[in-house]
Coordinates of C-alpha atoms in Angstrom, one line a residue:
M975 CA -28.1 -14.6 65.7
Y976 CA -26.5 -16.3 62.7
S977 CA -26.1 -19.7 64.4
S978 CA -29.8 -20.2 64.5
F979 CA -30.5 -18.9 61.1
R980 CA -32.3 -21.4 58.8
M981 CA -32.5 -20.6 55.1
S982 CA -36.0 -21.2 53.9
E983 CA -36.8 -22.5 50.4
A984 CA -38.9 -19.5 49.7
L985 CA -36.1 -17.0 50.5
A986 CA -33.6 -19.1 48.5
G987 CA -36.0 -19.2 45.6
A988 CA -36.4 -15.4 45.7
I989 CA -32.6 -15.1 45.7
V990 CA -31.9 -17.3 42.7
E991 CA -34.8 -15.7 40.6
A992 CA -33.4 -12.2 41.4
A993 CA -29.9 -13.3 40.6
K994 CA -30.9 -14.8 37.2
E995 CA -32.6 -11.6 36.2
V996 CA -29.3 -9.7 36.9
I997 CA -26.7 -12.1 35.5
G998 CA -28.7 -14.0 32.9
H999 CA -27.6 -17.6 33.9
D1000 CA -29.3 -20.4 35.8
V1001 CA -28.6 -20.1 39.5
N1002 CA -28.7 -22.6 42.3
F1003 CA -28.8 -22.3 46.1
I1004 CA -27.2 -25.3 47.8
N1005 CA -27.6 -26.2 51.5
P1006 CA -24.5 -27.2 53.5
D1007 CA -25.4 -30.9 53.0
G1008 CA -25.2 -30.5 49.3
K1009 CA -29.0 -30.5 48.6
I1010 CA -30.2 -27.9 46.0
I1011 CA -33.1 -26.2 47.8
A1012 CA -33.7 -23.6 45.0
S1013 CA -32.8 -23.3 41.4
T1014 CA -34.0 -21.5 38.3
D1015 CA -33.8 -24.9 36.6
K1016 CA -36.7 -26.5 38.5
Q1017 CA -35.7 -30.0 37.7
R1018 CA -32.6 -29.7 39.9
I1019 CA -34.4 -28.7 43.1
G1020 CA -34.0 -31.5 45.7
T1021 CA -31.0 -33.1 44.0
F1022 CA -27.5 -33.6 45.3
H1023 CA -24.7 -31.2 44.3
Q1024 CA -21.2 -32.6 45.3
A1025 CA -19.3 -29.5 44.3
G1026 CA -21.6 -27.3 46.5
M1027 CA -21.1 -29.5 49.5
Q1028 CA -17.3 -29.3 49.0
V1029 CA -17.5 -25.5 48.6
H1030 CA -19.3 -25.3 52.0
G1031 CA -16.8 -27.5 53.6
E1032 CA -13.7 -25.8 52.3
G1033 CA -15.0 -22.2 52.3
R1034 CA -13.7 -21.4 48.8
P1035 CA -15.1 -21.2 45.3
I1036 CA -15.0 -24.2 43.0
E1037 CA -15.1 -24.1 39.2
V1038 CA -16.6 -27.1 37.5
T1039 CA -15.4 -27.6 33.9
A1040 CA -16.7 -30.1 31.3
S1041 CA -13.7 -32.4 32.1
E1042 CA -14.3 -32.6 35.8
A1043 CA -16.7 -35.0 37.6
Y1044 CA -18.6 -33.8 40.6
L1045 CA -21.8 -35.8 41.3
G1046 CA -24.9 -33.8 40.5
S1047 CA -22.9 -30.8 39.4
R1048 CA -22.9 -29.1 36.0
Q1049 CA -20.3 -26.8 34.4
G1050 CA -20.1 -23.5 36.2
I1051 CA -18.8 -21.7 39.4
N1052 CA -20.0 -22.2 43.0
Y1053 CA -19.3 -19.7 45.8
P1054 CA -19.6 -20.0 49.6
V1055 CA -22.1 -17.6 51.1
I1056 CA -20.2 -16.2 54.2
I1057 CA -21.7 -13.7 56.6
D1058 CA -19.6 -12.4 59.5
G1059 CA -17.4 -15.4 59.2
Q1060 CA -20.2 -18.0 59.2
R1061 CA -20.9 -20.1 56.1
I1062 CA -24.6 -20.0 55.4
G1063 CA -24.7 -22.1 52.2
V1064 CA -23.5 -22.1 48.6
I1065 CA -24.7 -20.1 45.5
G1066 CA -23.8 -21.4 42.0
I1067 CA -23.9 -20.1 38.5
S1068 CA -24.4 -22.6 35.6
G1069 CA -22.4 -22.0 32.4
D1070 CA -18.9 -21.6 31.0
P1071 CA -16.7 -20.7 34.0
D1072 CA -14.8 -18.1 31.9
E1073 CA -18.1 -16.3 31.2
C1074 CA -19.4 -16.7 34.8
R1075 CA -16.2 -15.8 36.7
S1076 CA -16.7 -12.0 36.4
L1077 CA -20.3 -12.4 37.8
G1078 CA -19.3 -14.1 41.0
F1079 CA -18.8 -11.0 43.1
L1080 CA -22.1 -9.5 42.0
L1081 CA -23.9 -12.8 42.7
T1082 CA -22.5 -13.3 46.2
K1083 CA -23.3 -9.6 47.1
I1084 CA -26.9 -10.0 46.0
T1085 CA -27.2 -13.2 48.0
E1086 CA -25.5 -11.8 51.2
V1087 CA -27.6 -8.6 51.2
L1088 CA -30.9 -10.5 51.0
I1089 CA -29.9 -13.0 53.7
K1090 CA -28.6 -10.2 56.0
E1091 CA -32.0 -8.4 55.5
Q1092 CA -33.8 -11.6 56.6
M1093 CA -31.4 -12.1 59.6
L1094 CA -31.9 -8.5 60.8
A1095 CA -35.6 -8.8 60.4
R1096 CA -35.6 -11.0 63.5
E1097 CA -34.1 -8.2 65.6
T1098 CA -36.7 -5.5 65.1
Q1099 CA -36.6 -2.2 66.8
S1100 CA -38.9 0.3 65.0
Q1101 CA -42.5 -0.1 63.9
D1102 CA -41.4 -0.1 60.3
E1103 CA -38.8 -2.8 61.0
L1104 CA -41.4 -4.8 62.9
R1105 CA -43.9 -4.7 59.9
S1106 CA -41.1 -5.7 57.5
A1107 CA -39.9 -8.5 59.7
V1108 CA -43.3 -10.1 60.3
T1109 CA -44.1 -9.9 56.5
R1110 CA -40.8 -11.6 55.7
L1111 CA -41.3 -14.3 58.3
L1112 CA -44.8 -15.1 57.0
V1113 CA -44.1 -15.2 53.3
F1114 CA -40.8 -17.1 53.5
G1115 CA -42.4 -19.9 55.5
E1116 CA -40.7 -19.5 58.9
A1117 CA -44.0 -18.6 60.7
A1118 CA -45.2 -22.2 60.5
E1119 CA -42.7 -23.2 63.2
E1120 CA -44.0 -20.5 65.6
T1121 CA -40.4 -19.8 66.6
H1122 CA -40.4 -16.0 66.4
G1123 CA -43.6 -15.0 68.2
W1124 CA -45.1 -13.7 65.1
R1125 CA -48.6 -13.8 66.5
G1126 CA -47.6 -11.4 69.2
R1127 CA -46.0 -9.2 66.7
L1128 CA -49.2 -9.1 64.5
S1129 CA -51.2 -8.2 67.6
Q1130 CA -48.7 -5.4 68.3
L1131 CA -49.3 -4.1 64.8
G1132 CA -53.1 -4.2 65.2
V1133 CA -53.6 -6.9 62.6
D1134 CA -56.8 -9.0 62.8
M1135 CA -55.9 -12.8 62.7
E1136 CA -59.5 -14.1 62.9
E1137 CA -59.8 -14.3 59.1
G1138 CA -57.5 -15.6 56.4
A1139 CA -55.1 -13.5 54.4
F1140 CA -53.4 -13.3 51.0
V1141 CA -50.1 -12.1 49.5
L1142 CA -49.6 -9.5 46.8
V1143 CA -46.4 -9.2 44.8
V1144 CA -46.0 -5.7 43.2
E1145 CA -43.4 -5.1 40.6
D1146 CA -42.3 -1.9 38.9
R1147 CA -41.0 -2.9 35.4
R1148 CA -39.6 0.5 34.4
P1149 CA -35.8 0.7 33.9
G1150 CA -33.9 1.7 37.0
R1151 CA -33.0 5.2 35.7
E1152 CA -36.7 5.8 34.9
R1153 CA -37.7 4.7 38.4
S1154 CA -35.2 6.9 40.2
G1155 CA -36.4 10.0 38.4
S1156 CA -40.1 9.3 39.1
A1157 CA -42.4 11.4 41.3
Y1158 CA -43.8 8.2 42.9
S1159 CA -42.2 5.3 44.7
M1160 CA -43.2 1.6 45.2
H1161 CA -43.6 2.5 48.9
D1162 CA -46.1 5.2 48.1
V1163 CA -48.1 2.8 45.8
V1164 CA -48.4 0.1 48.5
Q1165 CA -49.4 2.6 51.2
Q1166 CA -52.3 3.7 49.1
W1167 CA -53.9 0.3 49.8
H1168 CA -53.8 1.0 53.5
L1169 CA -52.0 -2.2 54.3
K1170 CA -50.3 -2.9 57.7
L1171 CA -47.9 -5.6 56.4
Y1172 CA -45.5 -5.0 53.5
T1173 CA -41.8 -4.8 52.7
Y1174 CA -39.5 -4.5 49.7
L1175 CA -38.1 -7.6 48.2
F1176 CA -35.9 -6.1 45.6
P1177 CA -35.5 -2.4 44.6
N1178 CA -38.3 -2.8 42.0
Q1179 CA -40.5 -5.3 43.9
Y1180 CA -42.7 -5.2 47.1
I1181 CA -44.6 -7.9 48.9
A1182 CA -47.6 -7.2 51.0
I1183 CA -50.2 -9.1 53.0
A1184 CA -53.9 -8.2 53.4
G1185 CA -56.8 -9.8 55.2
Q1186 CA -59.3 -11.9 53.3
S1187 CA -62.1 -9.3 53.7
R1188 CA -60.0 -6.8 51.8
Y1189 CA -59.6 -9.0 48.7
K1190 CA -62.3 -7.7 46.4
A1191 CA -61.8 -4.1 47.4
I1192 CA -58.1 -4.2 46.7
V1193 CA -58.5 -6.0 43.3
Q1194 CA -61.2 -3.4 42.3
D1195 CA -59.0 -0.5 43.4
I1196 CA -56.0 -1.8 41.4
S1197 CA -58.1 -2.4 38.4
A1198 CA -60.1 0.8 38.5
H1199 CA -57.3 3.3 39.3
P1200 CA -54.3 3.0 37.1
A1201 CA -53.2 6.3 38.6
H1202 CA -51.7 4.2 41.4
G1203 CA -48.9 3.6 39.1
P1204 CA -48.0 3.7 35.4
D1205 CA -48.6 0.9 33.0
K1206 CA -45.4 -0.9 33.9
L1207 CA -46.6 -1.5 37.5
T1208 CA -47.7 -5.2 37.7
V1209 CA -49.4 -7.0 40.5
G1210 CA -49.7 -10.7 41.2
I1211 CA -52.3 -11.7 43.8
G1212 CA -52.0 -15.0 45.7
S1213 CA -54.6 -17.4 47.1
I1214 CA -56.3 -16.9 50.4
A1215 CA -54.6 -19.0 53.2
A1216 CA -54.2 -19.3 56.9
W1217 CA -51.6 -16.9 58.4
E1218 CA -49.1 -19.7 59.1
Q1219 CA -49.5 -20.9 55.4
L1220 CA -48.9 -17.6 53.7
S1221 CA -45.7 -18.9 52.1
L1222 CA -48.1 -20.8 49.7
S1223 CA -50.0 -17.7 48.9
Y1224 CA -46.7 -16.0 48.2
R1225 CA -45.7 -18.7 45.7
H1226 CA -49.1 -18.3 44.1
A1227 CA -48.7 -14.6 43.9
R1228 CA -45.4 -14.9 42.1
L1229 CA -46.9 -17.3 39.6
A1230 CA -49.7 -14.8 39.0
L1231 CA -47.2 -12.0 38.6
Q1232 CA -45.2 -14.1 36.1
Y1233 CA -48.3 -14.8 34.1
A1234 CA -49.4 -11.1 34.2
V1235 CA -46.0 -10.0 32.8
S1236 CA -46.1 -12.7 30.1
I1237 CA -49.5 -11.4 28.7
G1238 CA -48.9 -7.7 29.4
E1239 CA -51.6 -7.3 32.0
R1240 CA -51.4 -5.0 35.1
I1241 CA -53.0 -7.4 37.5
C1242 CA -53.5 -11.2 37.7
E1243 CA -55.2 -13.2 40.4
Y1244 CA -54.0 -16.7 41.0
E1245 CA -57.6 -17.9 41.6
S1246 CA -58.5 -16.9 38.0
L1247 CA -55.7 -18.9 36.4
E1248 CA -56.7 -22.1 34.8
L1249 CA -55.2 -22.9 31.4
G1250 CA -52.9 -19.9 31.6
L1251 CA -51.3 -21.3 34.8
L1252 CA -50.4 -24.5 33.0
L1253 CA -49.0 -22.6 30.0
A1254 CA -47.0 -20.2 32.2
G1255 CA -45.0 -23.1 33.6
L1256 CA -43.8 -24.3 30.2
D1257 CA -40.3 -23.5 28.8
P1258 CA -40.5 -20.6 26.3
G1259 CA -38.6 -22.6 23.8
V1260 CA -41.1 -25.5 24.1
K1261 CA -44.0 -23.1 23.6
R1262 CA -42.4 -21.5 20.5
D1263 CA -41.7 -25.0 19.0
F1264 CA -45.3 -26.1 19.6
A1265 CA -46.8 -23.0 18.1
G1266 CA -44.5 -23.2 15.1
K1267 CA -45.4 -26.8 14.5
Q1268 CA -49.1 -26.2 14.6
L1269 CA -49.4 -22.8 12.9
G1270 CA -46.1 -22.3 11.1
G1271 CA -47.6 -22.3 7.6
L1272 CA -50.4 -19.8 8.3
T1273 CA -50.5 -16.2 7.4
S1274 CA -51.3 -13.5 9.9
E1275 CA -54.8 -13.1 8.4
E1276 CA -55.5 -16.9 8.7
R1277 CA -54.4 -16.8 12.4
M1278 CA -56.7 -13.8 13.0
L1279 CA -59.5 -15.8 11.4
L1280 CA -58.8 -18.6 13.8
R1281 CA -58.8 -16.3 16.8
T1282 CA -62.2 -14.9 15.8
Y1283 CA -63.5 -18.5 15.2
F1284 CA -62.5 -19.6 18.6
L1285 CA -63.7 -16.4 20.2
H1286 CA -67.2 -17.2 18.9
N1287 CA -67.1 -20.8 20.1
L1288 CA -66.6 -22.4 16.7
S1289 CA -69.8 -20.9 15.4
L1290 CA -69.7 -20.5 11.6
K1291 CA -72.6 -18.1 11.6
E1292 CA -71.3 -15.8 14.3
T1293 CA -67.7 -15.9 13.0
A1294 CA -68.8 -15.0 9.4
A1295 CA -70.9 -12.1 10.7
A1296 CA -67.9 -10.8 12.8
L1297 CA -65.6 -11.0 9.8
Y1298 CA -68.2 -9.5 7.4
M1299 CA -67.8 -12.6 5.3
H1300 CA -70.2 -15.1 3.6
K1301 CA -70.5 -18.4 5.4
N1302 CA -69.3 -20.3 2.4
T1303 CA -66.2 -18.1 2.1
L1304 CA -65.5 -18.9 5.8
Q1305 CA -65.8 -22.6 5.1
Y1306 CA -63.4 -22.3 2.1
R1307 CA -60.8 -20.5 4.2
L1308 CA -61.1 -23.1 7.0
D1309 CA -60.5 -25.8 4.4
K1310 CA -57.4 -24.0 3.3
I1311 CA -56.1 -23.8 6.9
A1312 CA -56.8 -27.5 7.3
E1313 CA -54.8 -28.2 4.1
K1314 CA -51.8 -26.2 5.3
T1315 CA -51.6 -27.5 8.8
G1316 CA -53.1 -31.0 8.7
L1317 CA -55.4 -29.9 11.5
D1318 CA -59.1 -29.2 10.9
P1319 CA -60.3 -26.4 13.3
R1320 CA -63.9 -27.8 13.0
Q1321 CA -62.8 -31.0 14.7
F1322 CA -62.6 -30.9 18.5
R1323 CA -59.1 -32.4 19.0
D1324 CA -57.6 -30.4 16.2
S1325 CA -59.3 -27.2 17.4
V1326 CA -57.8 -27.7 20.9
S1327 CA -54.3 -28.0 19.5
M1328 CA -54.7 -24.9 17.4
Y1329 CA -56.3 -22.9 20.2
L1330 CA -53.4 -23.7 22.6
A1331 CA -50.9 -22.8 19.9
L1332 CA -52.5 -19.4 19.4
L1333 CA -52.5 -18.8 23.2
V1334 CA -48.7 -19.5 23.6
Q1335 CA -48.0 -17.6 20.5
D1336 CA -49.8 -14.5 21.8
E1337 CA -47.8 -14.6 25.0
D1338 CA -44.6 -14.1 23.0
V1339 CA -45.9 -11.1 21.0

């Protein structure tokens, strides 16, 4: 079974993201040939990692210190991923080796458990296992090769393939102790949407697939019935795609989930993301620096005035009415904002900069 296993970029990406949440360091997954196929540092994806290739060849961990030179490698520790004696790839932690060393066992176990789940998904027995297996094959991009007979499995599950489909990623953001003592489970929540394809990804995260015709109904159901889960249940909804291209919808769903979490919303649709999608991909430090540069000298009252001004499409009359303020007073306060920041919110280019700064600042609140 393991000799034919191919690590997909989607599965590797899910592993490194999960690992970073647990250990707090950037994580890479490296193929046997030394290519980084997934990383929490997106700039490193697709680059060569000499230490990783050597780890796979030798089957032992390698620590990279600041004084050592491995092409394409950074300071950190790299571990072989070995399942039943077979080397599958390499997982690496970036950082001071002394800090990362104690995390190695935890990291490799997270990786091996997720890969074993994917391997076992190919050898399905029960209906539950079949549903989970097909869901994983579709969202992790293996269905495109038509190597596992997934169309026959969908037919066996009674799934209609005549229309497109989309992926949902559902995350429970409560602490583990709070989740374990709850009267409801993620499985219960997903079942309430009457879906035929779903599986857990991590203990607090489920992925599910629904047909295109169910899109509006599911969105309305999630939005209108918060009783499906508490406020800390968050859903990202991906784009509609052909069944063999659902790995793209899965990536979109994860982006939507990330954005929903950043702004404190319970649900976010990828198709509704415009400017927010662009901002969600920026480094948090870059966003903080940008907001500070544009708005650093303003008081909270002045920032609230700007939000109201932009909310009313730069209309002095409507903004003054909303703030119960005379129009001349509003003009005076906008002049003061321009003096403090060097940006005039009544000018198009300056107003765009200030509007973006407020958006990224609100995400960090």
